[in-house]
Coordinates of C-alpha atoms in Angstrom, one line a residue:
M101 CA 33.5 15.7 -18.3
P102 CA 31.0 17.2 -20.9
P103 CA 30.0 20.8 -20.1
S104 CA 26.4 19.9 -19.6
V105 CA 27.2 17.2 -17.0
L106 CA 29.7 19.5 -15.3
A107 CA 26.9 22.2 -15.1
L108 CA 24.5 19.6 -13.6
S109 CA 27.1 18.5 -11.1
A110 CA 27.8 22.1 -10.0
K111 CA 24.1 22.9 -9.7
Y112 CA 23.5 19.7 -7.7
D113 CA 26.3 20.6 -5.2
E114 CA 24.9 24.1 -4.9
T115 CA 21.4 22.8 -4.3
R116 CA 22.6 20.3 -1.7
S117 CA 24.1 23.1 0.4
A118 CA 21.0 25.3 0.1
K119 CA 18.6 22.5 1.0
L120 CA 20.6 20.5 3.6
G121 CA 22.7 23.2 5.2
P122 CA 19.8 24.7 7.1
L123 CA 19.1 21.3 8.7
L124 CA 22.6 21.2 10.0
H125 CA 22.2 24.6 11.5
L126 CA 19.0 23.6 13.1
L127 CA 20.8 20.6 14.6
A128 CA 23.5 23.0 16.0
D129 CA 20.8 25.1 17.6
E130 CA 19.0 22.2 19.2
L131 CA 22.2 20.6 20.6
S132 CA 23.2 24.0 22.1
A133 CA 19.8 24.6 23.6
I134 CA 19.0 21.0 24.7
L135 CA 21.9 18.5 24.9
V136 CA 24.6 20.8 26.3
P137 CA 22.4 22.1 29.2
K138 CA 21.1 18.5 29.8
L139 CA 24.7 17.2 30.2
T140 CA 25.6 20.1 32.5
R141 CA 22.6 19.5 34.8
E142 CA 23.5 15.8 35.0
G143 CA 27.0 16.7 36.3
E144 CA 28.8 16.1 33.0
A145 CA 30.1 19.6 32.5
A146 CA 33.3 18.4 30.8
K147 CA 31.4 16.4 28.2
A148 CA 29.0 19.4 27.7
V149 CA 32.0 21.6 26.9
V150 CA 33.4 19.2 24.3
I151 CA 29.9 19.0 22.7
A152 CA 29.6 22.8 22.7
E153 CA 33.0 23.2 21.1
G154 CA 32.0 20.7 18.3
V155 CA 28.6 22.4 17.8
A156 CA 30.4 25.8 17.3
K157 CA 32.2 24.2 14.4
L158 CA 29.0 22.9 12.7
R159 CA 28.5 26.3 11.0
E160 CA 32.1 26.6 9.7
P161 CA 32.4 26.6 5.8
G162 CA 33.6 23.4 4.2
L163 CA 32.2 21.1 6.9
P164 CA 30.1 18.2 5.5
V165 CA 26.4 18.7 5.8
M166 CA 26.2 15.4 7.6
P167 CA 28.5 15.4 10.6
Q168 CA 30.9 12.5 10.9
E169 CA 33.3 11.1 13.5
G170 CA 36.2 13.6 13.7
K171 CA 34.2 16.2 11.6
P172 CA 33.8 18.0 14.0
F173 CA 33.2 15.7 17.0
S174 CA 35.7 13.3 18.6
P175 CA 34.6 9.6 18.7
D176 CA 33.3 9.8 22.3
A177 CA 31.5 13.1 21.7
F178 CA 30.0 11.9 18.5
A179 CA 28.6 8.8 20.3
L180 CA 26.8 11.2 22.7
V181 CA 25.4 13.2 19.9
Q182 CA 24.2 10.1 18.0
A183 CA 22.4 8.9 21.1
S184 CA 20.4 12.2 21.5
D185 CA 16.9 12.8 20.3
E186 CA 18.1 15.9 18.5
W187 CA 20.4 13.8 16.3
K188 CA 17.6 11.3 15.6
R189 CA 15.2 14.1 14.5
F190 CA 18.0 15.5 12.3
V191 CA 18.7 12.2 10.6
V192 CA 15.0 11.6 9.8
S193 CA 14.7 15.1 8.3
F194 CA 18.1 14.9 6.5
T195 CA 17.4 11.5 5.0
E196 CA 14.0 12.6 3.7
A197 CA 15.4 15.8 2.2
E198 CA 18.4 14.1 0.7
T199 CA 16.3 11.3 -0.8
A200 CA 13.9 13.8 -2.5
L201 CA 16.8 15.8 -3.8
N202 CA 18.6 12.8 -5.2
E203 CA 15.4 11.4 -6.8
S204 CA 15.0 14.7 -8.6
Y205 CA 18.6 14.8 -9.7
Q206 CA 18.5 11.3 -10.9
R207 CA 15.6 12.2 -13.2
A208 CA 17.8 15.1 -14.6
L209 CA 20.7 12.7 -15.1
D210 CA 18.3 10.2 -16.8
R211 CA 17.2 12.8 -19.3
E212 CA 20.9 13.9 -19.9
K213 CA 21.9 10.2 -20.4
A214 CA 19.0 9.8 -22.9
V215 CA 20.4 12.7 -24.9
F216 CA 23.9 11.2 -25.1
Q217 CA 22.4 7.8 -26.1
E218 CA 20.4 9.4 -28.8
K219 CA 23.6 11.1 -30.1
G220 CA 25.5 7.9 -29.9
D221 CA 28.1 9.6 -27.5
P222 CA 29.5 6.9 -25.2
Y223 CA 31.7 9.3 -23.3
G224 CA 28.7 11.4 -22.4
V225 CA 26.8 8.3 -21.2
I226 CA 29.8 7.2 -19.0
A227 CA 30.1 10.7 -17.6
V228 CA 26.5 10.7 -16.5
E229 CA 26.8 7.2 -15.0
N230 CA 29.9 8.3 -13.1
E231 CA 28.1 11.3 -11.8
A232 CA 25.3 9.1 -10.6
K233 CA 27.8 6.9 -8.8
R234 CA 29.3 9.9 -7.1
V235 CA 26.0 11.0 -5.7
A236 CA 25.2 7.4 -4.6
A237 CA 28.6 7.3 -2.8
I238 CA 27.8 10.5 -1.0
Q239 CA 24.5 9.2 0.2
A240 CA 26.0 5.9 1.2
G241 CA 28.6 7.7 3.3
H242 CA 25.9 9.7 5.0
A243 CA 24.0 6.5 5.9
L244 CA 27.1 5.2 7.6
A245 CA 27.5 8.5 9.5
A246 CA 23.9 8.4 10.6
A247 CA 24.2 4.9 12.1
G248 CA 25.4 4.3 15.6
K249 CA 28.5 2.2 16.4
D250 CA 26.3 -0.9 16.8
G251 CA 25.0 -0.5 13.3
A252 CA 21.6 0.8 14.4
S253 CA 19.8 3.3 12.2
V254 CA 19.5 6.0 14.8
G255 CA 17.2 8.0 12.5
S256 CA 14.5 5.4 12.7
P257 CA 12.0 6.0 15.5
S258 CA 12.5 2.4 16.8
G259 CA 16.3 2.5 16.6
A260 CA 16.0 -1.0 15.1
S261 CA 19.2 -2.5 13.5
T262 CA 19.4 -2.3 9.8
T263 CA 22.2 -4.9 9.6
G264 CA 22.5 -8.6 10.5
T265 CA 19.7 -11.0 11.2
P266 CA 16.3 -9.4 11.6
P267 CA 14.6 -9.8 15.0
P268 CA 12.0 -12.6 15.0
S269 CA 8.7 -11.6 13.4
P270 CA 8.4 -7.9 14.3
A271 CA 5.2 -6.3 13.1
N272 CA 4.9 -3.2 11.1
P273 CA 2.3 -1.1 12.8
D274 CA 1.3 0.5 9.6
G275 CA 0.4 -2.6 7.6
L276 CA 2.0 -5.8 6.3
S277 CA 4.2 -7.6 8.8
T278 CA 7.8 -8.6 8.4
G279 CA 10.1 -11.1 10.1
T280 CA 11.5 -14.5 9.2
M281 CA 10.2 -15.6 5.8
K282 CA 7.9 -18.5 6.0
T283 CA 6.5 -18.5 2.4
P284 CA 8.8 -20.4 0.0
P285 CA 10.7 -18.1 -2.4
R286 CA 9.0 -19.5 -5.5
K287 CA 5.6 -18.9 -3.9
M288 CA 6.7 -15.4 -3.0
E289 CA 7.7 -14.7 -6.6
D290 CA 4.1 -15.5 -7.8
R291 CA 3.0 -12.4 -5.9
F292 CA 5.0 -9.9 -8.0
V293 CA 7.1 -11.4 -10.8
K294 CA 5.8 -10.4 -14.3
K295 CA 3.6 -7.8 -12.6
M296 CA 3.7 -4.1 -12.3
V297 CA 3.1 -1.9 -9.3
R298 CA 2.4 1.9 -9.4
Y299 CA 2.5 4.9 -7.1
H300 CA 2.3 8.6 -7.7
F301 CA 4.8 11.2 -6.5
K302 CA 3.7 14.8 -7.1
D303 CA 2.8 14.9 -10.8
D304 CA 4.9 11.9 -11.8
I305 CA 3.7 8.2 -12.1
F306 CA 6.3 5.6 -11.0
D307 CA 5.9 2.0 -12.3
F308 CA 8.0 -0.9 -11.3
Y309 CA 7.8 -4.1 -13.4
F310 CA 9.5 -7.1 -11.9
R311 CA 11.0 -9.4 -14.5
P312 CA 12.0 -13.1 -13.8
R313 CA 15.5 -13.9 -12.6
G314 CA 16.0 -10.7 -10.5
E315 CA 15.6 -7.8 -12.9
V316 CA 13.3 -4.9 -12.4
V317 CA 12.5 -1.9 -14.7
R318 CA 11.3 1.4 -13.4
R319 CA 9.3 3.8 -15.7
I320 CA 8.5 7.3 -14.7
T321 CA 5.7 9.0 -16.7
K322 CA 5.8 12.8 -16.7
P323 CA 2.8 15.1 -17.0
D324 CA 3.6 15.6 -20.7
D325 CA 3.5 11.8 -21.2
S326 CA 7.2 11.6 -21.7
T327 CA 8.9 8.6 -19.9
V328 CA 12.2 7.9 -18.3
M329 CA 13.3 4.2 -18.0
M330 CA 15.9 2.7 -15.7
T331 CA 16.7 -1.0 -14.8
G332 CA 17.9 -2.5 -11.6
S333 CA 17.8 -5.7 -9.6
W334 CA 15.5 -7.3 -7.1
E335 CA 16.1 -9.9 -4.4
I336 CA 13.9 -11.6 -1.8
E337 CA 15.4 -11.0 1.7
D338 CA 15.2 -13.3 4.6
D339 CA 12.2 -11.5 6.1
G340 CA 10.2 -11.9 2.9
S341 CA 10.6 -8.3 1.7
V342 CA 11.8 -7.6 -1.8
V343 CA 14.8 -5.2 -2.0
V344 CA 15.4 -3.3 -5.2
T345 CA 18.9 -1.9 -5.9
G346 CA 20.6 -0.1 -8.8
I347 CA 17.7 2.4 -9.3
H348 CA 19.0 5.3 -7.3
S349 CA 18.1 4.9 -3.6
T350 CA 17.5 1.4 -2.3
K351 CA 13.8 0.4 -2.1
W352 CA 12.0 -2.3 -0.2
F353 CA 8.6 -3.8 -1.3
W354 CA 6.3 -6.0 0.8
F355 CA 3.8 -8.1 -1.1
G356 CA 1.0 -9.6 1.0
D357 CA -0.8 -12.8 0.1
D358 CA -4.0 -10.6 0.1
G359 CA -2.8 -8.6 -3.0
R360 CA -1.6 -5.6 -1.1
C361 CA 1.8 -3.9 -1.6
E362 CA 3.8 -1.5 0.6
M363 CA 7.1 0.3 -0.1
R364 CA 9.9 2.0 1.8
Q365 CA 12.9 3.7 0.3
G366 CA 16.3 5.0 1.6
E367 CA 16.2 2.9 4.8
K368 CA 14.1 -0.2 5.6
E369 CA 12.7 0.7 9.0
G370 CA 9.9 3.3 9.4
K371 CA 6.5 4.2 8.0
R372 CA 5.8 2.6 4.6
E373 CA 4.1 4.0 1.5
S374 CA 0.9 2.0 1.3
K375 CA -0.7 3.7 -1.7
I376 CA 0.8 1.2 -4.1
E377 CA -1.4 -0.5 -6.6
F378 CA -1.0 -3.3 -9.1
V379 CA -1.6 -2.4 -12.7
P380 CA -3.8 -5.2 -14.1
G381 CA -2.6 -6.8 -17.3
A382 CA 0.6 -4.6 -17.5
K383 CA 3.4 -5.8 -19.8
D384 CA 7.1 -5.3 -19.6
P385 CA 7.5 -1.6 -20.6
E386 CA 10.7 -2.2 -22.5
R387 CA 9.6 -5.3 -24.5

């Protein structure tokens, strides 16, 4: 691995521990203060002891920052932890922090990849891409750990399942509805294909241009007017949402027939970003 990529990787791992480790410690504190006494009061002292012993291991060095079955809880104990409100709060905070961290790291990797491309160094480009895959695999593993045995995303306030067939026509309380798609796919495409949507995150501008035949390009414009480009894929899901993959964390877009757009990233359920605007007359930024 090139020294520059190795340095980025080491810095990322160090930052992960610094930013996500305290969230794990907070979970340990809350489980000790809330779940263990609750089980004891309910006459489940034996279960409370097992949870307490697992909690004591959460602060041990080398433990993953997202607890997993067997690390450090047994399957039965972990099921109790996952069903608790303390775990649900932890997953929400963890997912938000990890997503923000990985978005920032992806921008650093994009810049490093651009340097190798400019030099014509294929080994450097592959090293950066492999590092991005490593980080994506870590996050994917955490998503599985966060989910309950029934596949529910326990970090989402509703506890709605993120797998299988969606429930019939649930409404998103914050805006556009979702459910079984009634609009034909071709008609849906008219709402977003060959169009660009934009949102702002801190000082950066994020543009997504949806090409025909399932390709999407993301452009990030920095405060100094420099840009970072990345391409991925889009697909219309059964509920009418448009899922974007291959550009760091998975994203979902909802395009209403009234011209509105909403977005969610990392996981599908939950409050959506509604400050998404179409860019009139925008062209493909790479062509």
